[in-house]
XYZ file of N, CA, C and O in Angstrom:
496
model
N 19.254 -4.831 -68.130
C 18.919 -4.041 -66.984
C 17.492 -4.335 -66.525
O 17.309 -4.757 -65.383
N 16.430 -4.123 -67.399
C 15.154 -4.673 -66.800
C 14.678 -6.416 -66.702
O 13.601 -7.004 -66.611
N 15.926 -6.773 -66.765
C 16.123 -8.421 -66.897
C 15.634 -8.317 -65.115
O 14.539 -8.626 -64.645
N 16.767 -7.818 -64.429
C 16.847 -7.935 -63.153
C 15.675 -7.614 -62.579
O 15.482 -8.125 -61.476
N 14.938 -6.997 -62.959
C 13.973 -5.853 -62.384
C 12.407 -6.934 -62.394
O 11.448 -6.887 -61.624
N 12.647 -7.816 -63.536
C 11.273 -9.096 -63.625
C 11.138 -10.398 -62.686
O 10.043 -10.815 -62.309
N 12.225 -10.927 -62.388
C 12.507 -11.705 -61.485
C 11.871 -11.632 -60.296
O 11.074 -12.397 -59.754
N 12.563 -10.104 -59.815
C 11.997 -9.790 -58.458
C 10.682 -9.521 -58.625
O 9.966 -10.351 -58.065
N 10.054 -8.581 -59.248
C 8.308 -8.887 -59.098
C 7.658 -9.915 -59.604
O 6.448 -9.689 -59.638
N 8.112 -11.490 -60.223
C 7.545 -12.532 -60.533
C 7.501 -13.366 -58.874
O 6.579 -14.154 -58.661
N 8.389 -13.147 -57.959
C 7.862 -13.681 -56.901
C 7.709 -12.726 -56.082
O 8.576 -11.994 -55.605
N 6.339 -12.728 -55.872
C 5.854 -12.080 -54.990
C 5.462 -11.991 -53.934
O 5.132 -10.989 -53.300
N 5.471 -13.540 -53.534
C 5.403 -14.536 -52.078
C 6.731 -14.142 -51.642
O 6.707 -13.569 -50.552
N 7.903 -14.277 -52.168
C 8.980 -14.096 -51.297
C 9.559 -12.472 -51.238
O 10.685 -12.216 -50.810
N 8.528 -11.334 -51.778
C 8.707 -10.364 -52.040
C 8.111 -10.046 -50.050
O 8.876 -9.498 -49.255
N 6.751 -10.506 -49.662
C 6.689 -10.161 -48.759
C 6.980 -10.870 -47.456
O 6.584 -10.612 -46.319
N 8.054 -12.174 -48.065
C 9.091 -12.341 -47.201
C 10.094 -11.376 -46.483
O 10.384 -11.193 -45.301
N 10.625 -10.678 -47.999
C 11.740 -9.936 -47.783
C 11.152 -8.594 -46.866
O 11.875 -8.312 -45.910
N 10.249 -7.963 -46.998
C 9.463 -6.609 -46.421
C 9.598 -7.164 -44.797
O 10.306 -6.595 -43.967
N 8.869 -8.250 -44.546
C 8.825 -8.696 -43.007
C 10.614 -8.921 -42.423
O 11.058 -8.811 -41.280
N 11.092 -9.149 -43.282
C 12.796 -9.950 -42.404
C 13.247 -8.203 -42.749
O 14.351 -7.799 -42.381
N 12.389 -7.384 -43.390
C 13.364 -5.869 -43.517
C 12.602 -5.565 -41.978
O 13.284 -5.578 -40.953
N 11.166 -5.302 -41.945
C 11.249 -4.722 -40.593
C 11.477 -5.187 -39.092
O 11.361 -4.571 -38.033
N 11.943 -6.857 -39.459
C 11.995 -7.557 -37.710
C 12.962 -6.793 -37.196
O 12.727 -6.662 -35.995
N 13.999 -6.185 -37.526
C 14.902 -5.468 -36.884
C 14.284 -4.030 -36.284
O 14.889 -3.725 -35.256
N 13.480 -3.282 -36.565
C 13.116 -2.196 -36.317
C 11.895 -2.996 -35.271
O 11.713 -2.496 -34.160
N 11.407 -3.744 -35.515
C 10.416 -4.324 -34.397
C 11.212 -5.132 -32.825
O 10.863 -4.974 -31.655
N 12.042 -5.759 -33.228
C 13.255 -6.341 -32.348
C 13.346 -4.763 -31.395
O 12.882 -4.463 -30.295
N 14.083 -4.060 -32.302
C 14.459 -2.650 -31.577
C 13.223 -1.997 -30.585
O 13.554 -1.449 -29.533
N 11.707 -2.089 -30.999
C 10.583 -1.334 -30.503
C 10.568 -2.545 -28.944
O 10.388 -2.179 -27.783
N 10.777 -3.767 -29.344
C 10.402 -5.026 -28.372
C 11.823 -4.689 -27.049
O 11.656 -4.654 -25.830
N 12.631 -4.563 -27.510
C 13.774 -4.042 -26.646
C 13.600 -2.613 -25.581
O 13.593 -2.360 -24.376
N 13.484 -1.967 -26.782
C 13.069 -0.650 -25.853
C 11.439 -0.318 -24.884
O 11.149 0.591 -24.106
N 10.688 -1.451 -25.356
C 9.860 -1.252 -23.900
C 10.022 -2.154 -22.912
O 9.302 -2.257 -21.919
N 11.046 -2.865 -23.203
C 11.260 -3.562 -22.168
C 12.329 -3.295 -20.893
O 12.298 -3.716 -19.737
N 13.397 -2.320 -21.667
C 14.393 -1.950 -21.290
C 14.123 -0.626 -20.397
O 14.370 -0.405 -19.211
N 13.293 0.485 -21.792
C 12.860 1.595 -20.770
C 11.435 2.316 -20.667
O 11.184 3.235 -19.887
N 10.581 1.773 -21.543
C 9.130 1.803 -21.017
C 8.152 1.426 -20.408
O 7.152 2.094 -20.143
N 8.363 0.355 -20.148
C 8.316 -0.604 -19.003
C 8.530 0.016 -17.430
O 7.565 0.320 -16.730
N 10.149 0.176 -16.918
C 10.270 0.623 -16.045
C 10.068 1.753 -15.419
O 9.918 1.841 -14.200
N 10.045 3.033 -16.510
C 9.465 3.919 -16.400
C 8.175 3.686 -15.807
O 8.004 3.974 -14.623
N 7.208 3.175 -16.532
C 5.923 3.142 -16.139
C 5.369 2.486 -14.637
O 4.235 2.630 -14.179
N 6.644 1.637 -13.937
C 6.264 1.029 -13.050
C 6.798 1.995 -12.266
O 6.302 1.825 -11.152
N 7.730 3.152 -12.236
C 8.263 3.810 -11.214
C 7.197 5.050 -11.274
O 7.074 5.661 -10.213
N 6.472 5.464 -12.293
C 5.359 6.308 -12.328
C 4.029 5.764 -10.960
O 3.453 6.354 -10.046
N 4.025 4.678 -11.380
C 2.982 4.177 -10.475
C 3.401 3.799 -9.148
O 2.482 3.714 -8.333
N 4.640 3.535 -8.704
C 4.813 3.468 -7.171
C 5.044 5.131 -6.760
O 4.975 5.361 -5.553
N 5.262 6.087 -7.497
C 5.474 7.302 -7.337
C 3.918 7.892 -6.751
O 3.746 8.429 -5.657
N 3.130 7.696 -7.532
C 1.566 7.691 -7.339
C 1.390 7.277 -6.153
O 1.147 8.191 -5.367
N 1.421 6.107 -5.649
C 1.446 5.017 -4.584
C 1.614 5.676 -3.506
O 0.806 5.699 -2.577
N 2.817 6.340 -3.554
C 3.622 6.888 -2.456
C 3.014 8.385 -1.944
O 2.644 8.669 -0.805
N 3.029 9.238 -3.124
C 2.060 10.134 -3.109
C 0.800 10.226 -2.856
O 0.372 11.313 -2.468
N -0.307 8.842 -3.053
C -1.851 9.036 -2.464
C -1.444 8.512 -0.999
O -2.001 9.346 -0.286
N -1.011 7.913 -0.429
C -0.547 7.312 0.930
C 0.065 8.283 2.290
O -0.132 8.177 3.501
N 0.937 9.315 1.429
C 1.209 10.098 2.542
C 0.237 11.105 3.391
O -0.771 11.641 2.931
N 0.765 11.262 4.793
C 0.407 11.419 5.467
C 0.852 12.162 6.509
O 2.080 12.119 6.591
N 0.272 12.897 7.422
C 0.494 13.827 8.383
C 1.631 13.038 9.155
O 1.354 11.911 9.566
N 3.112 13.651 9.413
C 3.816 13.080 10.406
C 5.170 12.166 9.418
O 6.234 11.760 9.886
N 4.861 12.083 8.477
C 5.758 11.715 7.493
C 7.087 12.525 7.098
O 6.967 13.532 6.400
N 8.331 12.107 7.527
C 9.317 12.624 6.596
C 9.723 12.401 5.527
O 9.970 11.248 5.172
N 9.905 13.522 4.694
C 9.722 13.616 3.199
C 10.844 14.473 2.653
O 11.179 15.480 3.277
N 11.510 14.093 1.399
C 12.715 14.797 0.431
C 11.629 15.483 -0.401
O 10.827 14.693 -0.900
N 11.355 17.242 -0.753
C 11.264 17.139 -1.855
C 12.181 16.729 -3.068
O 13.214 16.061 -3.024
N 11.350 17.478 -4.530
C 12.230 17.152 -5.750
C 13.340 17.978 -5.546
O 14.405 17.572 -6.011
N 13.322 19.550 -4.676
C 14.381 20.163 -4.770
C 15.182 19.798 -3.931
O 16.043 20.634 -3.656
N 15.245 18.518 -3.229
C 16.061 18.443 -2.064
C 16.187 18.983 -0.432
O 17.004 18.813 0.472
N 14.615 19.894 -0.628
C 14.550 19.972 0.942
C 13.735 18.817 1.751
O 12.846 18.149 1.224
N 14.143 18.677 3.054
C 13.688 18.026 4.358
C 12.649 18.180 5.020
O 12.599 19.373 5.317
N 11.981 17.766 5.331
C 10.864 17.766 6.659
C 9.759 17.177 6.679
O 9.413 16.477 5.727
N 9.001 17.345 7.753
C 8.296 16.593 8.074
C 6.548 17.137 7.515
O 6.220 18.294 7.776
N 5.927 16.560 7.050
C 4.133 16.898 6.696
C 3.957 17.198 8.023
O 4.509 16.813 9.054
N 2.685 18.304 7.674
C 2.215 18.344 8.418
C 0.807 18.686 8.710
O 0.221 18.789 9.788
N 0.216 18.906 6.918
C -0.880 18.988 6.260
C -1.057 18.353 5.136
O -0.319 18.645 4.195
N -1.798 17.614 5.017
C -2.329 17.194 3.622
C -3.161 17.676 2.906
O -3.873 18.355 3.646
N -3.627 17.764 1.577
C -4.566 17.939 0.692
C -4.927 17.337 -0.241
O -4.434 16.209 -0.247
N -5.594 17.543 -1.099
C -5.625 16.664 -2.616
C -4.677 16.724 -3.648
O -4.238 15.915 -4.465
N -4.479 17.941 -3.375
C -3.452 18.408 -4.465
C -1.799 19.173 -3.805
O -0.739 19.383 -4.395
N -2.118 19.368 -2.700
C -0.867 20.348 -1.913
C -0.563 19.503 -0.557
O -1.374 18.681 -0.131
N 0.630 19.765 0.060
C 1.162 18.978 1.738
C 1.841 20.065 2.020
O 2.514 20.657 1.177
N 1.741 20.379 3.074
C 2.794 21.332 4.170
C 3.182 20.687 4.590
O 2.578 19.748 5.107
N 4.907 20.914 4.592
C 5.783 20.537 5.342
C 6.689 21.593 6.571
O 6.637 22.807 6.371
N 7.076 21.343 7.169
C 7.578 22.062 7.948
C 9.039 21.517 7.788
O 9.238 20.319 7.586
N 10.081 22.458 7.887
C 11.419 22.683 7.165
C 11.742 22.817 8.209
O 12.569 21.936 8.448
N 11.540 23.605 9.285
C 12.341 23.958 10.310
C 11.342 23.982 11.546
O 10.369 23.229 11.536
N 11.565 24.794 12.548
C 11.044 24.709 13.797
C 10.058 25.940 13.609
O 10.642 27.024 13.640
N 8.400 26.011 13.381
C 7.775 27.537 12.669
C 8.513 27.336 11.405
O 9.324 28.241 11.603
N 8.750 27.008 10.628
C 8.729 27.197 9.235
C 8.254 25.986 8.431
O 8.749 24.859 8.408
N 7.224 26.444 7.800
C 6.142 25.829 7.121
C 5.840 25.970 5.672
O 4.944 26.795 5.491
N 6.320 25.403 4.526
C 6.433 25.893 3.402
C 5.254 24.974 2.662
O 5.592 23.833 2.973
N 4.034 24.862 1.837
C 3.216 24.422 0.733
C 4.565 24.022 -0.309
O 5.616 24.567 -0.645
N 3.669 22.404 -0.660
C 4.358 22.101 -1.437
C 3.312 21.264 -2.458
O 2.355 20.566 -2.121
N 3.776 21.542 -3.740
C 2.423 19.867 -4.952
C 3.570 18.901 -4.189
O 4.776 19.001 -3.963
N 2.458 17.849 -3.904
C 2.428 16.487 -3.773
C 2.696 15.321 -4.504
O 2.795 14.112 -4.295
N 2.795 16.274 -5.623
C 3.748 15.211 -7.084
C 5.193 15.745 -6.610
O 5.916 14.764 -6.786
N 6.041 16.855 -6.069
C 7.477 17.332 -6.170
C 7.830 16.124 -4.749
O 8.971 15.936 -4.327
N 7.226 15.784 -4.480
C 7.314 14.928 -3.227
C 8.057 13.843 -3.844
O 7.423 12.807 -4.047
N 9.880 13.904 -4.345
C 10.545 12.523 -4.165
C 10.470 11.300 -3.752
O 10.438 10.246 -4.388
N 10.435 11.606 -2.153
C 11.189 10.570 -1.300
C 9.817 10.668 0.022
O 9.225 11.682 0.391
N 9.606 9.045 0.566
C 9.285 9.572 1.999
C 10.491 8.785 2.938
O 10.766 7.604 2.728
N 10.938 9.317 3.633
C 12.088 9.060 4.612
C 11.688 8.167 5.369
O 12.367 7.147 5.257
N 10.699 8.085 6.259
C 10.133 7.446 7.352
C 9.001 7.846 7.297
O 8.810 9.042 7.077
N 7.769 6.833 7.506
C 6.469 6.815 8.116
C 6.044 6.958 8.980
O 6.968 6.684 9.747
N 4.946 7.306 9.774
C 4.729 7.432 10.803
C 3.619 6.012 11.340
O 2.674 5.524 10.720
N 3.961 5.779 12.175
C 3.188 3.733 12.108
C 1.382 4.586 13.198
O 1.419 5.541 13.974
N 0.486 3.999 12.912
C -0.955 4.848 13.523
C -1.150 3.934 14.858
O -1.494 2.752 14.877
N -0.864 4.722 15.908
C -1.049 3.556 17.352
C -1.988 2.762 17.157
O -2.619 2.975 16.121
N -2.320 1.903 17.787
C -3.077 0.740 17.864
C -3.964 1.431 19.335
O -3.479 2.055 20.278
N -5.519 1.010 19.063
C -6.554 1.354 19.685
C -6.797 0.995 21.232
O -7.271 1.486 22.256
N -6.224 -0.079 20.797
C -5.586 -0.663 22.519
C -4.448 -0.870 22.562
O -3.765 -1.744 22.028
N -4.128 0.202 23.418
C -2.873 0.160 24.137
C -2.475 -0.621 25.300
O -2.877 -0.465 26.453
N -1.358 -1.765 24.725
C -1.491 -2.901 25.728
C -0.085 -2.329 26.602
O 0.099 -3.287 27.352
N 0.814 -1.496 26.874
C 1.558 -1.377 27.380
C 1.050 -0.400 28.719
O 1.766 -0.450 29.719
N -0.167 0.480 28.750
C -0.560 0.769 30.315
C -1.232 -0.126 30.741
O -1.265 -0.102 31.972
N -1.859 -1.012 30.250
C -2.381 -2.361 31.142
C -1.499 -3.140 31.591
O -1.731 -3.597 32.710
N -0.204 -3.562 30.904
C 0.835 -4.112 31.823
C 1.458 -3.646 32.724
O 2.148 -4.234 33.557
N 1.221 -2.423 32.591
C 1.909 -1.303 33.806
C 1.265 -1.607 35.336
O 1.852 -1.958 36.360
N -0.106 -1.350 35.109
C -0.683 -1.702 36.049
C -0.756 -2.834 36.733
O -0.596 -2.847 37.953
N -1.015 -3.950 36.005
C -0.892 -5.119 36.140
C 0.444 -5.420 37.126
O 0.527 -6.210 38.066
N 1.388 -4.568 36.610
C 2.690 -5.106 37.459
C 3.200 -4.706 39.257
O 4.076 -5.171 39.986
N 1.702 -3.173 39.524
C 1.570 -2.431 39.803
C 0.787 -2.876 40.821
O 1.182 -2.388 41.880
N -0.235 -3.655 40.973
C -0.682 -5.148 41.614
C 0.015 -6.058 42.101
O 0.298 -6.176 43.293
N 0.251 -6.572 41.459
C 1.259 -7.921 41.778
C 2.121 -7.698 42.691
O 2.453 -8.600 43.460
N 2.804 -6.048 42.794
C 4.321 -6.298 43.429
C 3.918 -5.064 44.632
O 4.769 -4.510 45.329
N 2.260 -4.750 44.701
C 2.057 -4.255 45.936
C 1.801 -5.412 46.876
O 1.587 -5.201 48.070
């Protein structure tokens, strides 16, 4: 019985062979799972962020509970949305899901009343 028992602690080089090929499987498993779901997690945390420092007055937005509407205040920490027509509910800016549509910021020159005019000339 302690025959068996000398063998194995006379090599001791292949003793911490055996320890490493015991935990590649539990390391395999850790290498899998951040790749699979800590990983993506973490990248949907940060476009979540993204989305949340970016919004903006005029934006339609899902909250987390599934209501609709449009911002219509921002803050650092809070956005009013308006739900209905006069109805205006505070909301955190983290429950903020989804933004539906953006609102695009006009451009400083507006080239479409200068063509107006322009045409307005020509065809007097």
């Amino acid at each position: 019985m302690f025959d068996a028992i000398l063998p194995a602690s006379a090599g001791a080089s292949g003793g911490a062979m055996g320890a490493l090929i015991q935990f590649a499987p539990l390391i395999l498993i850790f290498v899998v799972f951040y790749f699979l779901l800590i990983r993506p997690q973490q990248k949907r945390m940060k476009e979540h962020r993204e989305m949340v420092a970016a919004l903006s007055r005029g934006d339609e937005v899902v909250t987390s509970g599934g209501i609709l509407g449009k911002v219509t205040k921002v803050d650092d920490v809070e956005a009013q949305v308006e739900i209905a027509t006069g109805v205006k509910v505070r909301v955190m800016k983290s429950t903020i899901s989804e933004v539906r549509s953006r609102t695009q910021p006009k451009a400083a020159n507006d080239t479409k009343s200068s063509k107006k005019s322009e045409d307005k000339t020509v065809s007097e």
